[in-house]
PDB file of C-alpha atoms in Angstrom:
ATOM      1  CA  UNK C 177      15.610   0.670  56.931  1.00 70.00           C
ATOM      2  CA  UNK C 178      12.699   2.724  56.293  1.00 80.00           C
ATOM      3  CA  UNK C 179      10.662   1.416  53.456  1.00 92.00           C
ATOM      4  CA  UNK C 180       7.215   1.606  51.846  1.00 95.00           C
ATOM      5  CA  UNK C 181       6.121  -0.900  49.290  1.00 96.00           C
ATOM      6  CA  UNK C 182       3.029  -0.620  47.237  1.00 97.00           C
ATOM      7  CA  UNK C 183       1.097  -3.553  45.659  1.00 97.00           C
ATOM      8  CA  UNK C 184      -2.371  -4.237  44.152  1.00 98.00           C
ATOM      9  CA  UNK C 185      -2.235  -2.245  40.961  1.00 98.00           C
ATOM     10  CA  UNK C 186      -3.203  -3.781  37.610  1.00 98.00           C
ATOM     11  CA  UNK C 187      -5.313  -3.606  34.565  1.00 98.00           C
ATOM     12  CA  UNK C 188      -8.943  -3.216  34.986  1.00 98.00           C
ATOM     13  CA  UNK C 189     -12.069  -2.062  33.055  1.00 98.00           C
ATOM     14  CA  UNK C 190     -14.011   1.151  33.810  1.00 98.00           C
ATOM     15  CA  UNK C 191     -16.345   0.500  36.721  1.00 98.00           C
ATOM     16  CA  UNK C 192     -14.107  -2.093  38.359  1.00 98.00           C
ATOM     17  CA  UNK C 193     -12.444  -1.832  41.695  1.00 98.00           C
ATOM     18  CA  UNK C 194      -8.999  -2.237  43.073  1.00 98.00           C
ATOM     19  CA  UNK C 195      -7.515  -2.137  46.499  1.00 98.00           C
ATOM     20  CA  UNK C 196      -3.882  -0.778  46.776  1.00 98.00           C
ATOM     21  CA  UNK C 197      -1.732  -1.706  49.724  1.00 98.00           C
ATOM     22  CA  UNK C 198       1.113   0.139  51.183  1.00 96.00           C
ATOM     23  CA  UNK C 199       3.245  -1.942  53.572  1.00 95.00           C
ATOM     24  CA  UNK C 200       5.580  -0.043  55.744  1.00 92.00           C
ATOM     25  CA  UNK C 201       8.702  -1.367  57.412  1.00 91.00           C
ATOM     26  CA  UNK C 202      11.438   0.284  59.446  1.00 82.00           C
ATOM     27  CA  UNK C 203       8.877   2.568  61.301  1.00 73.00           C
ATOM     28  CA  UNK C 204       5.549   2.388  62.788  1.00 73.00           C
ATOM     29  CA  UNK C 205       2.415   3.906  61.211  1.00 72.00           C
ATOM     30  CA  UNK C 206       1.241   5.061  64.590  1.00 75.00           C
ATOM     31  CA  UNK C 207       3.801   7.680  64.370  1.00 82.00           C
ATOM     32  CA  UNK C 208       3.354   8.846  60.803  1.00 88.00           C
ATOM     33  CA  UNK C 209       0.929  10.176  58.418  1.00 93.00           C
ATOM     34  CA  UNK C 210       0.666   8.298  55.057  1.00 94.00           C
ATOM     35  CA  UNK C 211      -0.492   9.859  51.790  1.00 96.00           C
ATOM     36  CA  UNK C 212      -1.454   8.379  48.509  1.00 98.00           C
ATOM     37  CA  UNK C 213      -0.203  10.215  45.454  1.00 98.00           C
ATOM     38  CA  UNK C 214      -0.675   9.501  41.722  1.00 98.00           C
ATOM     39  CA  UNK C 215       1.027  10.518  38.501  1.00 98.00           C
ATOM     40  CA  UNK C 216      -0.720  10.172  35.166  1.00 97.00           C
ATOM     41  CA  UNK C 217       1.521  10.165  31.986  1.00 92.00           C
ATOM     42  CA  UNK C 218       2.421  13.711  31.165  1.00 94.00           C
ATOM     43  CA  UNK C 219       0.865  14.914  34.346  1.00 96.00           C
ATOM     44  CA  UNK C 220       2.304  16.311  37.656  1.00 96.00           C
ATOM     45  CA  UNK C 221       2.168  14.157  40.612  1.00 97.00           C
ATOM     46  CA  UNK C 222      -1.001  14.966  42.735  1.00 96.00           C
ATOM     47  CA  UNK C 223      -2.081  14.027  46.128  1.00 97.00           C
ATOM     48  CA  UNK C 224      -5.103  11.657  46.354  1.00 97.00           C
ATOM     49  CA  UNK C 225      -5.545  11.235  50.127  1.00 97.00           C
ATOM     50  CA  UNK C 226      -3.892  11.034  53.386  1.00 96.00           C
ATOM     51  CA  UNK C 227      -4.509   9.426  56.700  1.00 95.00           C
ATOM     52  CA  UNK C 228      -2.971  10.028  60.121  1.00 92.00           C
ATOM     53  CA  UNK C 229      -1.872   7.638  62.778  1.00 83.00           C
ATOM     54  CA  UNK C 230      -5.289   8.257  64.520  1.00 84.00           C
ATOM     55  CA  UNK C 231      -7.100   7.462  61.331  1.00 80.00           C
ATOM     56  CA  UNK C 232      -8.230  11.050  60.428  1.00 90.00           C
ATOM     57  CA  UNK C 233      -8.354  11.186  56.649  1.00 92.00           C
ATOM     58  CA  UNK C 234      -8.290  13.807  53.982  1.00 91.00           C
ATOM     59  CA  UNK C 235      -9.345  13.536  50.418  1.00 92.00           C
ATOM     60  CA  UNK C 236      -7.619  16.062  47.974  1.00 94.00           C
ATOM     61  CA  UNK C 237      -9.441  15.354  44.640  1.00 91.00           C
ATOM     62  CA  UNK C 238     -13.140  16.255  44.409  1.00 89.00           C
ATOM     63  CA  UNK C 239     -13.751  13.748  41.600  1.00 86.00           C
ATOM     64  CA  UNK C 240     -12.552  10.890  43.807  1.00 86.00           C
ATOM     65  CA  UNK C 241     -14.913  11.629  46.760  1.00 82.00           C
ATOM     66  CA  UNK C 242     -17.183   8.735  47.221  1.00 89.00           C
ATOM     67  CA  UNK C 243     -15.123   6.344  45.064  1.00 96.00           C
ATOM     68  CA  UNK C 244     -11.705   6.221  46.766  1.00 97.00           C
ATOM     69  CA  UNK C 245     -11.295   5.439  50.545  1.00 96.00           C
ATOM     70  CA  UNK C 246      -8.069   5.407  52.501  1.00 96.00           C
ATOM     71  CA  UNK C 247      -7.715   3.058  55.543  1.00 95.00           C
ATOM     72  CA  UNK C 248      -5.048   1.722  57.877  1.00 91.00           C
ATOM     73  CA  UNK C 249      -4.407  -1.587  59.636  1.00 91.00           C
ATOM     74  CA  UNK C 250      -2.007  -0.914  62.533  1.00 85.00           C
ATOM     75  CA  UNK C 251      -1.488  -4.571  63.252  1.00 88.00           C
ATOM     76  CA  UNK C 252      -0.283  -5.171  59.757  1.00 92.00           C
ATOM     77  CA  UNK C 253       1.480  -1.784  59.442  1.00 90.00           C
ATOM     78  CA  UNK C 254      -0.340  -1.347  56.262  1.00 93.00           C
ATOM     79  CA  UNK C 255      -2.251   1.421  54.506  1.00 95.00           C
ATOM     80  CA  UNK C 256      -4.886   0.729  51.850  1.00 97.00           C
ATOM     81  CA  UNK C 257      -6.615   2.580  49.234  1.00 98.00           C
ATOM     82  CA  UNK C 258      -9.925   1.159  48.197  1.00 98.00           C
ATOM     83  CA  UNK C 259     -10.723   2.441  44.571  1.00 98.00           C
ATOM     84  CA  UNK C 260     -14.251   1.818  43.271  1.00 97.00           C
ATOM     85  CA  UNK C 261     -15.939   2.733  39.969  1.00 97.00           C
ATOM     86  CA  UNK C 262     -12.700   3.267  38.346  1.00 97.00           C
ATOM     87  CA  UNK C 263     -12.506   5.576  35.338  1.00 96.00           C
ATOM     88  CA  UNK C 264      -9.908   5.808  32.548  1.00 97.00           C
ATOM     89  CA  UNK C 265      -8.862   9.058  34.073  1.00 95.00           C
ATOM     90  CA  UNK C 266      -7.668   7.206  37.109  1.00 97.00           C
ATOM     91  CA  UNK C 267      -4.930   5.602  35.103  1.00 98.00           C
ATOM     92  CA  UNK C 268      -1.683   6.436  36.884  1.00 98.00           C
ATOM     93  CA  UNK C 269       1.218   5.208  38.935  1.00 98.00           C
ATOM     94  CA  UNK C 270       0.083   5.236  42.496  1.00 98.00           C
ATOM     95  CA  UNK C 271       2.574   6.004  45.280  1.00 98.00           C
ATOM     96  CA  UNK C 272       2.342   5.944  48.993  1.00 97.00           C
ATOM     97  CA  UNK C 273       4.362   8.247  50.999  1.00 96.00           C
ATOM     98  CA  UNK C 274       5.111   8.716  54.746  1.00 94.00           C
ATOM     99  CA  UNK C 275       6.038  11.466  56.988  1.00 92.00           C
ATOM    100  CA  UNK C 276       6.647  11.589  60.728  1.00 90.00           C
ATOM    101  CA  UNK C 277       3.915  14.002  61.566  1.00 90.00           C
ATOM    102  CA  UNK C 278       0.588  13.919  63.251  1.00 87.00           C
ATOM    103  CA  UNK C 279      -0.983  15.871  60.315  1.00 93.00           C
ATOM    104  CA  UNK C 280      -1.521  15.353  56.689  1.00 95.00           C
ATOM    105  CA  UNK C 281      -0.273  17.393  53.768  1.00 95.00           C
ATOM    106  CA  UNK C 282      -0.987  17.487  50.025  1.00 96.00           C
ATOM    107  CA  UNK C 283       2.536  18.625  49.388  1.00 97.00           C
ATOM    108  CA  UNK C 284       4.702  15.822  48.149  1.00 96.00           C
ATOM    109  CA  UNK C 285       7.838  17.625  49.441  1.00 96.00           C
ATOM    110  CA  UNK C 286       6.490  17.158  52.940  1.00 96.00           C
ATOM    111  CA  UNK C 287       6.958  13.332  52.741  1.00 96.00           C
ATOM    112  CA  UNK C 288      10.354  11.859  53.324  1.00 94.00           C
ATOM    113  CA  UNK C 289       9.650   8.276  52.598  1.00 94.00           C
ATOM    114  CA  UNK C 290       8.295   6.918  49.250  1.00 96.00           C
ATOM    115  CA  UNK C 291       7.304   3.587  47.752  1.00 97.00           C
ATOM    116  CA  UNK C 292       8.283   2.524  44.305  1.00 97.00           C
ATOM    117  CA  UNK C 293       4.813   2.973  42.878  1.00 98.00           C
ATOM    118  CA  UNK C 294       2.341   0.577  41.435  1.00 98.00           C
ATOM    119  CA  UNK C 295       0.729   0.936  38.051  1.00 98.00           C
ATOM    120  CA  UNK C 296      -3.136   1.306  37.845  1.00 98.00           C
ATOM    121  CA  UNK C 297      -4.500   1.048  34.157  1.00 98.00           C
ATOM    122  CA  UNK C 298      -8.254   1.575  33.589  1.00 98.00           C
ATOM    123  CA  UNK C 299      -9.197   0.851  29.910  1.00 97.00           C
ATOM    124  CA  UNK C 300     -12.087  -0.746  28.115  1.00 94.00           C
TER     125      UNK C 300
END
């Protein structure tokens, strides 16, 4: 059974940090590209970043560059999203998504496997 499970979300204050985890089961990350997406209330789902099996990463949101870092741990079959200097605008449900490809994509329709999402709330 192919499955992605996110964890690590929570309620934090502006300037705080969180690390989201995406644990994969049923398939190996070395064969897939994994993307992080987020959806804020009333907004469309947007791509945040993506990482390939060979650790080439792509950031899709200019305002997140330098604050968010995607990484992977093949031994744990897990993808991480380190989020620093969080802002209220980062409040959203964060999803990880996988596709069996050697390349990344910002199109959510390119991903066949999705986690349930984890809520990140940034508020003073």
